[in-house]
PDB file of C-alpha atoms and ligand atoms in Angstrom:
ATOM      1  CA  MET A1420      -0.123  -0.466  -0.168  1.00  0.00           C
ATOM      2  CA  ALA A1421       1.408   2.877  -0.816  1.00  0.00           C
ATOM      3  CA  LYS A1422       2.069   5.535   2.351  1.00  0.00           C
ATOM      4  CA  LYS A1423       0.490   9.054   2.956  1.00  0.00           C
ATOM      5  CA  ILE A1424       1.788  12.210   3.346  1.00  0.00           C
ATOM      6  CA  PHE A1425      -0.332  15.024   4.169  1.00  0.00           C
ATOM      7  CA  VAL A1426       1.595  18.845   3.336  1.00  0.00           C
ATOM      8  CA  ILE A1427      -0.924  20.797   5.802  1.00  0.00           C
ATOM      9  CA  ASN A1428      -0.392  24.999   4.930  1.00  0.00           C
ATOM     10  CA  GLY A1429      -1.333  27.612   6.600  1.00  0.00           C
ATOM     11  CA  PRO A1430      -3.065  30.835   6.518  1.00  0.00           C
ATOM     12  CA  ASN A1431      -2.133  33.605   3.668  1.00  0.00           C
ATOM     13  CA  LEU A1432       0.064  30.663   2.112  1.00  0.00           C
ATOM     14  CA  ASN A1433      -2.900  30.300  -0.965  1.00  0.00           C
ATOM     15  CA  LEU A1434      -1.437  33.553  -1.638  1.00  0.00           C
ATOM     16  CA  LEU A1435       1.424  32.985  -2.427  1.00  0.00           C
ATOM     17  CA  GLY A1436       4.079  33.616  -5.606  1.00  0.00           C
ATOM     18  CA  ARG A1437       1.578  37.044  -5.092  1.00  0.00           C
ATOM     19  CA  ARG A1438       2.866  37.519  -1.203  1.00  0.00           C
ATOM     20  CA  GLU A1439       5.493  38.875  -0.969  1.00  0.00           C
ATOM     21  CA  PRO A1440       7.963  37.250  -3.662  1.00  0.00           C
ATOM     22  CA  GLU A1441      10.852  39.029  -2.161  1.00  0.00           C
ATOM     23  CA  ILE A1442      10.426  36.709   1.115  1.00  0.00           C
ATOM     24  CA  TYR A1443       8.176  34.133  -0.312  1.00  0.00           C
ATOM     25  CA  GLY A1444       9.272  33.942  -4.395  1.00  0.00           C
ATOM     26  CA  HIS A1445       7.088  33.367  -7.314  1.00  0.00           C
ATOM     27  CA  GLU A1446       5.605  30.479  -7.599  1.00  0.00           C
ATOM     28  CA  SER A1447       2.074  29.553  -6.204  1.00  0.00           C
ATOM     29  CA  LEU A1448       0.751  27.174  -3.741  1.00  0.00           C
ATOM     30  CA  GLU A1449      -0.083  25.173  -6.894  1.00  0.00           C
ATOM     31  CA  ASP A1450       2.712  25.209  -8.976  1.00  0.00           C
ATOM     32  CA  ILE A1451       4.480  23.334  -5.030  1.00  0.00           C
ATOM     33  CA  ALA A1452       2.327  21.267  -5.070  1.00  0.00           C
ATOM     34  CA  VAL A1453       2.202  19.441  -8.758  1.00  0.00           C
ATOM     35  CA  LEU A1454       6.037  19.588  -7.797  1.00  0.00           C
ATOM     36  CA  CYS A1455       5.089  17.602  -4.305  1.00  0.00           C
ATOM     37  CA  ARG A1456       3.257  15.162  -6.229  1.00  0.00           C
ATOM     38  CA  LYS A1457       5.869  14.315  -9.118  1.00  0.00           C
ATOM     39  CA  VAL A1458       8.332  13.343  -6.187  1.00  0.00           C
ATOM     40  CA  GLY A1459       5.782  11.623  -4.237  1.00  0.00           C
ATOM     41  CA  ASN A1460       5.023   9.600  -7.570  1.00  0.00           C
ATOM     42  CA  ALA A1461       8.349   8.351  -8.290  1.00  0.00           C
ATOM     43  CA  HIS A1462       8.193   6.924  -5.214  1.00  0.00           C
ATOM     44  CA  ASN A1463       4.649   5.861  -4.491  1.00  0.00           C
ATOM     45  CA  LEU A1464       3.842   8.242  -2.036  1.00  0.00           C
ATOM     46  CA  LEU A1465       0.176   9.647  -2.225  1.00  0.00           C
ATOM     47  CA  ILE A1466       0.787  13.362  -1.191  1.00  0.00           C
ATOM     48  CA  ASP A1467      -2.533  15.579  -0.026  1.00  0.00           C
ATOM     49  CA  PHE A1468      -1.249  19.114  -0.019  1.00  0.00           C
ATOM     50  CA  ARG A1469      -4.142  20.796   1.159  1.00  0.00           C
ATOM     51  CA  GLN A1470      -4.157  25.477   3.052  1.00  0.00           C
ATOM     52  CA  SER A1471      -6.501  26.023   5.316  1.00  0.00           C
ATOM     53  CA  ASN A1472      -6.753  29.753   6.769  1.00  0.00           C
ATOM     54  CA  HIS A1473      -8.547  29.129   9.831  1.00  0.00           C
ATOM     55  CA  GLU A1474      -6.743  27.134  12.502  1.00  0.00           C
ATOM     56  CA  GLY A1475      -9.720  24.664  13.924  1.00  0.00           C
ATOM     57  CA  GLN A1476      -9.040  23.683  10.352  1.00  0.00           C
ATOM     58  CA  ILE A1477      -5.711  22.252  10.869  1.00  0.00           C
ATOM     59  CA  VAL A1478      -6.286  21.468  13.903  1.00  0.00           C
ATOM     60  CA  ASP A1479      -8.645  18.564  12.542  1.00  0.00           C
ATOM     61  CA  TRP A1480      -6.807  18.076   9.152  1.00  0.00           C
ATOM     62  CA  ILE A1481      -4.157  16.276  11.518  1.00  0.00           C
ATOM     63  CA  GLN A1482      -7.034  14.501  13.547  1.00  0.00           C
ATOM     64  CA  GLU A1483      -8.222  13.426  10.874  1.00  0.00           C
ATOM     65  CA  ALA A1484      -3.754  11.798  10.523  1.00  0.00           C
ATOM     66  CA  ILE A1485      -3.943   9.997  13.215  1.00  0.00           C
ATOM     67  CA  GLY A1486      -4.189   6.937  12.251  1.00  0.00           C
ATOM     68  CA  ASN A1487      -4.548   7.086   9.042  1.00  0.00           C
ATOM     69  CA  VAL A1488      -1.512   8.575   7.254  1.00  0.00           C
ATOM     70  CA  ASP A1489       2.727   8.320   7.206  1.00  0.00           C
ATOM     71  CA  ALA A1490       3.899  11.437   7.948  1.00  0.00           C
ATOM     72  CA  ILE A1491       2.853  15.428   8.474  1.00  0.00           C
ATOM     73  CA  VAL A1492       4.653  18.619   6.934  1.00  0.00           C
ATOM     74  CA  ILE A1493       3.142  21.409   8.421  1.00  0.00           C
ATOM     75  CA  ASN A1494       3.836  24.305   7.636  1.00  0.00           C
ATOM     76  CA  ALA A1495       1.370  26.579   9.915  1.00  0.00           C
ATOM     77  CA  ALA A1496       2.720  29.812   8.587  1.00  0.00           C
ATOM     78  CA  ALA A1497       1.771  32.449  11.311  1.00  0.00           C
ATOM     79  CA  TYR A1498      -0.490  30.366  13.074  1.00  0.00           C
ATOM     80  CA  THR A1499       3.116  29.015  14.192  1.00  0.00           C
ATOM     81  CA  HIS A1500       3.480  31.441  16.221  1.00  0.00           C
ATOM     82  CA  THR A1501       0.054  31.416  18.143  1.00  0.00           C
ATOM     83  CA  SER A1502      -1.204  28.288  17.837  1.00  0.00           C
ATOM     84  CA  VAL A1503      -1.825  25.930  21.512  1.00  0.00           C
ATOM     85  CA  ALA A1504      -3.661  24.160  19.858  1.00  0.00           C
ATOM     86  CA  ILE A1505      -2.688  23.736  16.315  1.00  0.00           C
ATOM     87  CA  HIS A1506       0.607  22.222  19.099  1.00  0.00           C
ATOM     88  CA  ASP A1507      -1.121  20.299  20.993  1.00  0.00           C
ATOM     89  CA  ALA A1508      -2.923  18.382  18.214  1.00  0.00           C
ATOM     90  CA  LEU A1509       0.810  17.321  16.719  1.00  0.00           C
ATOM     91  CA  ARG A1510       1.388  16.189  19.803  1.00  0.00           C
ATOM     92  CA  ALA A1511      -1.208  13.621  19.173  1.00  0.00           C
ATOM     93  CA  TYR A1512      -0.319  12.679  16.109  1.00  0.00           C
ATOM     94  CA  ASN A1513       2.512  10.347  16.327  1.00  0.00           C
ATOM     95  CA  GLY A1514       3.307   9.487  12.830  1.00  0.00           C
ATOM     96  CA  TYR A1515       7.092  11.631  11.106  1.00  0.00           C
ATOM     97  CA  LYS A1516       6.245  15.491  11.512  1.00  0.00           C
ATOM     98  CA  VAL A1517       8.465  18.084  10.221  1.00  0.00           C
ATOM     99  CA  GLU A1518       7.542  21.639  10.285  1.00  0.00           C
ATOM    100  CA  LEU A1519       8.632  23.931   7.114  1.00  0.00           C
ATOM    101  CA  HIS A1520       9.175  27.510   6.718  1.00  0.00           C
ATOM    102  CA  ILE A1521      10.102  29.089   3.300  1.00  0.00           C
ATOM    103  CA  SER A1522      11.692  31.814   4.940  1.00  0.00           C
ATOM    104  CA  ASN A1523      14.331  31.861   7.541  1.00  0.00           C
ATOM    105  CA  PRO A1524      12.215  33.364  10.756  1.00  0.00           C
ATOM    106  CA  HIS A1525      14.515  34.015  13.546  1.00  0.00           C
ATOM    107  CA  LEU A1526      16.005  35.942  10.623  1.00  0.00           C
ATOM    108  CA  ARG A1527      13.108  38.095  10.950  1.00  0.00           C
ATOM    109  CA  GLU A1528      10.578  40.323  12.855  1.00  0.00           C
ATOM    110  CA  SER A1529      11.261  39.071  17.050  1.00  0.00           C
ATOM    111  CA  PHE A1530       8.015  37.752  16.669  1.00  0.00           C
ATOM    112  CA  ARG A1531       8.419  35.116  14.570  1.00  0.00           C
ATOM    113  CA  HIS A1532      10.531  33.388  16.882  1.00  0.00           C
ATOM    114  CA  THR A1533       8.717  31.504  18.460  1.00  0.00           C
ATOM    115  CA  SER A1534       7.067  28.596  17.229  1.00  0.00           C
ATOM    116  CA  TYR A1535       3.856  26.240  19.288  1.00  0.00           C
ATOM    117  CA  VAL A1536       5.836  24.126  16.298  1.00  0.00           C
ATOM    118  CA  SER A1537       8.779  23.060  16.718  1.00  0.00           C
ATOM    119  CA  THR A1538       8.601  21.434  20.106  1.00  0.00           C
ATOM    120  CA  ALA A1539       5.761  19.447  18.702  1.00  0.00           C
ATOM    121  CA  VAL A1540       7.706  17.290  15.472  1.00  0.00           C
ATOM    122  CA  ASP A1541      10.526  15.075  14.456  1.00  0.00           C
ATOM    123  CA  ALA A1542      12.959  17.677  11.847  1.00  0.00           C
ATOM    124  CA  ILE A1543      12.518  21.459  11.296  1.00  0.00           C
ATOM    125  CA  VAL A1544      13.143  23.230   7.556  1.00  0.00           C
ATOM    126  CA  ALA A1545      13.032  27.384   7.083  1.00  0.00           C
ATOM    127  CA  GLY A1546      15.166  29.228   5.111  1.00  0.00           C
ATOM    128  CA  LEU A1547      14.893  27.073   2.255  1.00  0.00           C
ATOM    129  CA  GLY A1548      12.799  29.360  -0.225  1.00  0.00           C
ATOM    130  CA  THR A1549      10.138  27.230  -1.901  1.00  0.00           C
ATOM    131  CA  MET A1550      11.990  24.158  -3.112  1.00  0.00           C
ATOM    132  CA  ALA A1551      12.280  23.507   0.589  1.00  0.00           C
ATOM    133  CA  TYR A1552       8.678  21.266  -0.277  1.00  0.00           C
ATOM    134  CA  GLU A1553      10.584  18.665  -2.798  1.00  0.00           C
ATOM    135  CA  LEU A1554      12.929  18.799  -0.506  1.00  0.00           C
ATOM    136  CA  VAL A1555      11.214  17.842   2.514  1.00  0.00           C
ATOM    137  CA  ILE A1556       9.176  15.162   0.120  1.00  0.00           C
ATOM    138  CA  GLU A1557      12.324  13.336  -0.554  1.00  0.00           C
ATOM    139  CA  LEU A1558      12.707  13.475   2.895  1.00  0.00           C
ATOM    140  CA  VAL A1559       9.676  12.255   4.578  1.00  0.00           C
ATOM    141  CA  HIS A1560      10.323   9.326   1.944  1.00  0.00           C
ATOM    142  CA  ASP A1561      13.901   8.576   2.791  1.00  0.00           C
ATOM    143  CA  VAL A1562      12.656   8.424   6.623  1.00  0.00           C
ATOM    144  CA  LEU A1563      10.079   5.736   6.014  1.00  0.00           C
ATOM    145  CA  ARG A1564      11.223   4.222   3.748  1.00  0.00           C
ATOM    146  CA  ASN A1565      13.866   3.130   6.558  1.00  0.00           C
ATOM    147  CA  SER A1566      11.273   2.890   8.905  1.00  0.00           C
ATOM    148  CA  THR A1567       9.720  -0.527  10.082  1.00  0.00           C
ATOM    149  CA  LYS A1568       7.200   0.957  12.469  1.00  0.00           C
ATOM    150  CA  PRO A1569       3.609   0.820  11.218  1.00  0.00           C
ATOM    151  CA  ARG A1570       1.843   4.121  10.471  1.00  0.00           C
ATOM    152  CA  SER A1571       2.259   7.044  12.452  1.00  0.00           C
ATOM    153  CA  ALA A1572       4.204   4.990  15.626  1.00  0.00           C
ATOM    154  CA  LEU A1573       7.725   6.112  14.149  1.00  0.00           C
TER     155      LEU A1573
HETATM  156  C1  DQA B1676       6.314  30.997   6.969  1.00  0.00           C
HETATM  157  C2  DQA B1676       6.836  32.145   7.439  1.00  0.00           C
HETATM  158  C3  DQA B1676       5.566  32.641   8.815  1.00  0.00           C
HETATM  159  O1  DQA B1676       6.872  34.072   9.764  1.00  0.00           O
HETATM  160  C4  DQA B1676       5.115  33.630   8.719  1.00  0.00           C
HETATM  161  O2  DQA B1676       3.486  33.616   9.036  1.00  0.00           O
HETATM  162  C5  DQA B1676       4.080  32.626   7.506  1.00  0.00           C
HETATM  163  C6  DQA B1676       5.053  32.044   6.710  1.00  0.00           C
HETATM  164  C7  DQA B1676       6.558  30.732   5.778  1.00  0.00           C
HETATM  165  O3  DQA B1676       7.163  29.920   5.046  1.00  0.00           O
HETATM  166  O4  DQA B1676       8.256  31.161   5.787  1.00  0.00           O
HETATM  167  O5  DQA B1676       2.891  32.942   6.736  1.00  0.00           O
HETATM  168  O6  DQA B1676       5.273  30.263   7.877  1.00  0.00           O
END
């Protein structure tokens, strides 16, 4: 059975390509989704790529992943810096989890220096631009391939 990865994107990431391109680049979120699916297909991984501007929706998706999905890649965007609810949901999910940021929040405003996501995930990738998504899918493929543990029990 193909392994499944949720790629969850938070608020304003639907505006990628148009939103502060000097920080976030020129690729749209759909461009990124296409590339992620391409990398996923090459490795027989199912990529379920999602975006929401709503915190509760993101919590619901993380809960949906429990027992159903092998890994979560999450760019919680601004909720990274505020959301205890997303932190708690991620803690409840036992599969492999990666926090992703296009920019490096530590080089930006001080309110971006706190992440409620970082302490609930296995790995953090930041500052690589939009290509981080493809690289992280490769990483997750490698981690899942080398794991003998069952879905959501890494
Ligand atoms: C971001 C960084 C966050 O601080 C910001 O609120 C975003 C995007 C990134 O991908 O660099 O919306 O998560």
